[in-house]
CSV table of C-alpha atoms in Angstrom, one decimal:
chain,number,residue,atom,x,y,z
A,1,MET,CA,100.0,95.8,7.3
A,2,LYS,CA,102.1,92.9,8.6
A,3,ASN,CA,104.3,95.4,10.6
A,4,SER,CA,101.1,97.1,11.9
A,5,GLY,CA,99.8,93.8,13.2
A,6,VAL,CA,103.1,93.1,14.9
A,7,MET,CA,103.1,96.5,16.6
A,8,LEU,CA,99.5,96.1,17.7
A,9,GLY,CA,100.3,92.8,19.2
A,10,ALA,CA,103.2,94.2,21.1
A,11,PHE,CA,101.1,97.0,22.4
A,12,VAL,CA,98.4,94.6,23.6
A,13,LEU,CA,101.0,92.4,25.3
A,14,GLY,CA,102.5,95.4,27.0
A,15,LEU,CA,99.1,96.4,28.4
A,16,ALA,CA,98.5,92.9,29.6
A,17,THR,CA,101.9,92.8,31.4
A,18,PHE,CA,101.4,96.2,33.0
A,19,GLY,CA,97.9,95.2,34.1
A,20,ASN,CA,99.1,91.9,35.6
A,21,SER,CA,101.9,93.8,37.5
A,22,ALA,CA,99.5,96.3,38.9
A,23,LEU,CA,97.0,93.6,39.9
A,24,ALA,CA,99.8,91.7,41.7
A,25,ALA,CA,101.0,94.8,43.6
A,26,ASP,CA,97.4,95.6,44.6
A,27,LEU,CA,96.9,92.0,45.9
A,28,GLU,CA,100.2,92.1,47.8
A,29,GLU,CA,99.3,95.4,49.5
A,30,ARG,CA,95.8,94.0,50.5
A,31,MET,CA,97.2,90.8,51.8
A,32,ALA,CA,100.0,92.4,53.9
A,33,PRO,CA,99.5,92.2,57.7
A,34,PRO,CA,98.2,95.4,59.3
A,35,GLU,CA,100.7,97.5,61.1
A,36,ALA,CA,100.9,96.9,64.9
A,37,THR,CA,98.7,99.1,67.0
A,38,VAL,CA,100.8,101.6,69.0
A,39,ASP,CA,100.5,101.2,72.7
A,40,PHE,CA,100.5,104.9,73.7
A,41,ALA,CA,100.6,104.0,77.4
A,42,ALA,CA,104.0,102.4,76.9
A,43,GLN,CA,105.5,105.4,75.1
A,44,SER,CA,106.4,107.2,78.3
A,45,PRO,CA,108.8,105.5,80.8
A,46,TRP,CA,107.4,107.5,83.8
A,47,GLN,CA,104.7,106.4,86.2
A,48,VAL,CA,103.5,107.7,89.6
A,49,ARG,CA,101.2,106.3,92.2
A,50,VAL,CA,99.5,107.7,95.3
A,51,ARG,CA,98.5,105.2,97.9
A,52,GLY,CA,97.0,104.9,101.3
A,53,LEU,CA,99.5,102.7,103.2
A,54,GLY,CA,99.0,100.5,106.3
A,55,VAL,CA,102.2,100.0,108.2
A,56,ILE,CA,102.0,96.7,110.2
A,57,THR,CA,105.0,96.0,112.4
A,58,SER,CA,106.3,92.8,114.0
A,59,ASP,CA,106.2,93.1,117.8
A,60,LYS,CA,109.7,91.7,118.3
A,61,GLY,CA,112.9,93.0,119.8
A,62,PHE,CA,114.8,93.0,123.1
A,63,VAL,CA,116.9,94.8,125.6
A,64,ASP,CA,120.5,93.6,126.0
A,65,GLY,CA,121.1,91.8,129.3
A,66,ILE,CA,117.4,91.4,130.3
A,67,ALA,CA,116.1,87.9,130.0
A,68,GLY,CA,112.6,87.6,128.4
A,69,SER,CA,112.6,91.3,127.4
A,70,GLY,CA,110.6,92.3,124.3
A,71,LEU,CA,109.3,95.3,122.5
A,72,SER,CA,106.1,96.3,120.7
A,73,TYR,CA,105.3,99.0,118.2
A,74,SER,CA,102.3,100.9,117.1
A,75,ASP,CA,100.8,100.4,113.6
A,76,THR,CA,99.8,103.3,111.4
A,77,VAL,CA,98.1,104.4,108.2
A,78,VAL,CA,99.8,107.0,106.1
A,79,PRO,CA,99.9,108.5,102.6
A,80,GLU,CA,102.6,107.3,100.2
A,81,LEU,CA,104.0,108.4,96.9
A,82,ASP,CA,106.0,106.3,94.5
A,83,ILE,CA,107.7,107.1,91.2
A,84,SER,CA,108.5,104.4,88.6
A,85,TYR,CA,110.8,104.4,85.5
A,86,PHE,CA,110.3,101.7,82.9
A,87,PHE,CA,113.5,100.6,81.2
A,88,THR,CA,111.4,98.2,79.0
A,89,ASP,CA,107.8,97.0,79.0
A,90,ASN,CA,108.7,94.4,81.6
A,91,ILE,CA,111.5,95.9,83.7
A,92,ALA,CA,111.1,99.0,86.0
A,93,ALA,CA,112.6,100.6,89.0
A,94,GLU,CA,110.4,102.1,91.7
A,95,LEU,CA,111.3,104.7,94.4
A,96,ILE,CA,108.9,104.6,97.3
A,97,LEU,CA,108.5,107.7,99.5
A,98,GLY,CA,106.6,108.1,102.7
A,99,THR,CA,107.0,108.8,106.4
A,100,THR,CA,105.4,107.5,109.5
A,101,TYR,CA,106.0,107.1,113.3
A,102,ALA,CA,106.2,104.3,115.8
A,103,ASN,CA,105.4,104.3,119.5
A,104,ILE,CA,107.8,101.9,121.3
A,105,ALA,CA,106.7,100.0,124.4
A,106,GLY,CA,108.2,97.4,126.6
A,107,ASP,CA,106.9,93.8,126.3
A,108,GLY,CA,107.6,90.4,127.8
A,109,SER,CA,109.5,90.7,131.1
A,110,ILE,CA,109.6,94.5,130.8
A,111,ALA,CA,105.9,95.0,129.8
A,112,GLY,CA,105.3,96.8,133.2
A,113,LEU,CA,107.6,99.6,132.1
A,114,GLY,CA,105.0,100.8,129.6
A,115,LYS,CA,105.9,103.2,126.8
A,116,VAL,CA,109.6,103.6,126.1
A,117,GLY,CA,109.3,106.4,123.5
A,118,LYS,CA,108.3,107.5,120.1
A,119,THR,CA,110.2,107.9,116.8
A,120,TRP,CA,109.4,109.1,113.3
A,121,LEU,CA,110.9,107.2,110.4
A,122,LEU,CA,111.6,107.9,106.8
A,123,PRO,CA,112.1,104.7,104.8
A,124,PRO,CA,113.0,105.5,101.2
A,125,THR,CA,113.0,102.2,99.3
A,126,VAL,CA,114.1,101.3,95.8
A,127,THR,CA,112.9,98.1,94.1
A,128,LEU,CA,113.7,96.6,90.7
A,129,GLN,CA,110.4,95.1,89.3
A,130,TYR,CA,109.3,92.6,86.7
A,131,HIS,CA,105.9,93.5,85.2
A,132,PHE,CA,103.9,90.8,83.5
A,133,THR,CA,102.3,92.2,80.2
A,134,ASP,CA,100.2,89.3,79.0
A,135,PHE,CA,97.0,90.0,80.8
A,136,GLY,CA,95.6,93.1,79.1
A,137,ALA,CA,94.5,95.8,81.6
A,138,PHE,CA,95.5,93.6,84.5
A,139,LYS,CA,99.3,94.2,85.1
A,140,PRO,CA,100.8,92.2,88.0
A,141,TYR,CA,104.4,92.7,89.1
A,142,VAL,CA,107.0,91.4,91.6
A,143,GLY,CA,110.0,93.3,92.9
A,144,ALA,CA,113.0,93.2,95.3
A,145,GLY,CA,115.2,96.0,96.5
A,146,LEU,CA,116.9,97.9,99.2
A,147,ASN,CA,115.7,100.2,102.0
A,148,TYR,CA,117.5,102.7,104.1
A,149,THR,CA,115.4,104.0,107.1
A,150,LEU,CA,116.2,107.2,108.8
A,151,PHE,CA,114.8,107.8,112.3
A,152,TYR,CA,114.2,111.3,113.5
A,153,ASN,CA,112.2,113.4,116.0
A,154,GLN,CA,112.9,110.7,118.7
A,155,SER,CA,111.8,111.2,122.2
A,156,GLY,CA,111.7,109.1,125.4
A,157,SER,CA,108.7,108.7,127.7
A,158,GLY,CA,108.6,109.0,131.5
A,159,ALA,CA,111.8,107.6,133.0
A,160,PHE,CA,113.2,106.9,129.5
A,161,THR,CA,115.3,109.7,128.0
A,162,ASN,CA,117.7,110.1,125.1
A,163,LEU,CA,116.1,107.6,122.8
A,164,ASP,CA,118.2,106.8,119.8
A,165,VAL,CA,117.2,104.3,117.1
A,166,LYS,CA,120.0,103.9,114.6
A,167,ASN,CA,119.5,104.5,110.9
A,168,THR,CA,119.9,101.2,109.0
A,169,PHE,CA,119.7,99.4,105.7
A,170,GLY,CA,117.3,96.5,105.0
A,171,ALA,CA,116.1,94.4,102.2
A,172,ALA,CA,112.6,94.8,100.6
A,173,LEU,CA,110.3,92.4,98.7
A,174,GLN,CA,107.2,93.4,96.8
A,175,VAL,CA,104.2,92.1,94.9
A,176,GLY,CA,101.3,93.9,93.5
A,177,PHE,CA,99.2,94.8,90.4
A,178,ASP,CA,97.8,97.8,88.4
A,179,TYR,CA,94.5,97.6,86.7
A,180,MET,CA,94.5,100.2,84.0
A,181,LEU,CA,91.2,101.9,83.3
A,182,ASP,CA,92.6,103.7,80.2
A,183,LYS,CA,96.0,104.5,78.7
A,184,HIS,CA,96.9,106.8,81.6
A,185,TRP,CA,94.8,106.0,84.7
A,186,GLY,CA,94.6,102.9,86.8
A,187,VAL,CA,94.1,101.5,90.3
A,188,ASN,CA,96.8,99.8,92.3
A,189,PHE,CA,97.2,97.2,95.1
A,190,ASP,CA,100.6,96.6,96.6
A,191,VAL,CA,102.2,94.6,99.4
A,192,LYS,CA,105.8,95.1,100.6
A,193,LYS,CA,107.9,93.4,103.3
A,194,LEU,CA,110.8,95.4,104.8
A,195,PHE,CA,113.4,93.6,106.8
A,196,LEU,CA,114.2,96.3,109.3
A,197,GLU,CA,116.1,95.5,112.6
A,198,PRO,CA,117.8,98.7,113.9
A,199,ASP,CA,120.0,98.9,117.0
A,200,TRP,CA,118.7,101.3,119.6
A,201,LYS,CA,119.6,102.8,123.0
A,202,VAL,CA,117.9,104.7,125.7
A,203,ASP,CA,118.6,106.0,129.2
A,204,PHE,CA,116.3,104.6,132.0
A,205,ASN,CA,116.6,106.7,135.2
A,206,GLY,CA,120.0,107.7,133.9
A,207,ALA,CA,121.2,104.1,133.3
A,208,PRO,CA,122.0,103.2,129.6
A,209,LEU,CA,120.0,100.4,128.0
A,210,THR,CA,120.7,99.0,124.5
A,211,GLY,CA,119.0,96.5,122.3
A,212,LYS,CA,117.6,95.7,118.9
A,213,ALA,CA,114.2,96.7,117.5
A,214,LYS,CA,112.9,94.0,115.1
A,215,LEU,CA,110.3,96.1,113.3
A,216,ASN,CA,110.2,94.1,110.0
A,217,PRO,CA,107.0,95.9,108.8
A,218,TRP,CA,104.4,94.8,106.2
A,219,LEU,CA,103.4,97.7,104.0
A,220,VAL,CA,99.9,97.2,102.5
A,221,GLY,CA,98.8,99.9,100.1
A,222,ALA,CA,96.0,100.7,97.7
A,223,GLY,CA,95.7,103.8,95.5
A,224,VAL,CA,95.7,105.4,92.1
A,225,THR,CA,98.2,104.9,89.2
A,226,TYR,CA,99.0,107.5,86.5
A,227,ARG,CA,101.1,106.6,83.5
A,228,PHE,CA,102.5,109.6,81.6
């Protein structure tokens, strides 16, 4: 009987120990912090935007050797596509694609000469951006980068012939924001400043003229964002 009592006591003690262990494990599981919610929008590094873009140029420039000479350029509204790749949640690179044209006219002391000509330009621009991620659906960013502008389909006007605006590099600065409506779709507002001052030449009644076109445009855009 004594042995039976000892065995019964050991059995009860074992049950108690097992119960305490199970209870402790259950409490530990319940008190553990929940797993972080997966941000599905951040899983893909690719993003595209389509914008309507206002190109607002600086009316500055000159003709070599003519005192007080100036140049002015037309402003335009064009469509624009950009493609972004996110290296991290905060760091992204953006390629900006679009094309527009500029009418060039004499200004200052040569304003009476009127329209000099017209050129189309393709200004692919790459910027490296920092995206702020602490504001929920509102996602502002800043960027800086490099632009290379190609001028094509150039033509003189009237007595001006053989217009040639030289392709050139320039710096770019950028600020903007996306407001995400869901994990894929959002709206975007963006402002860029391009520092663009190409050399140019043209023949006027057969005499060559050279100078510098200080376009330095502001690019003001609004559109739609899609994050894959």
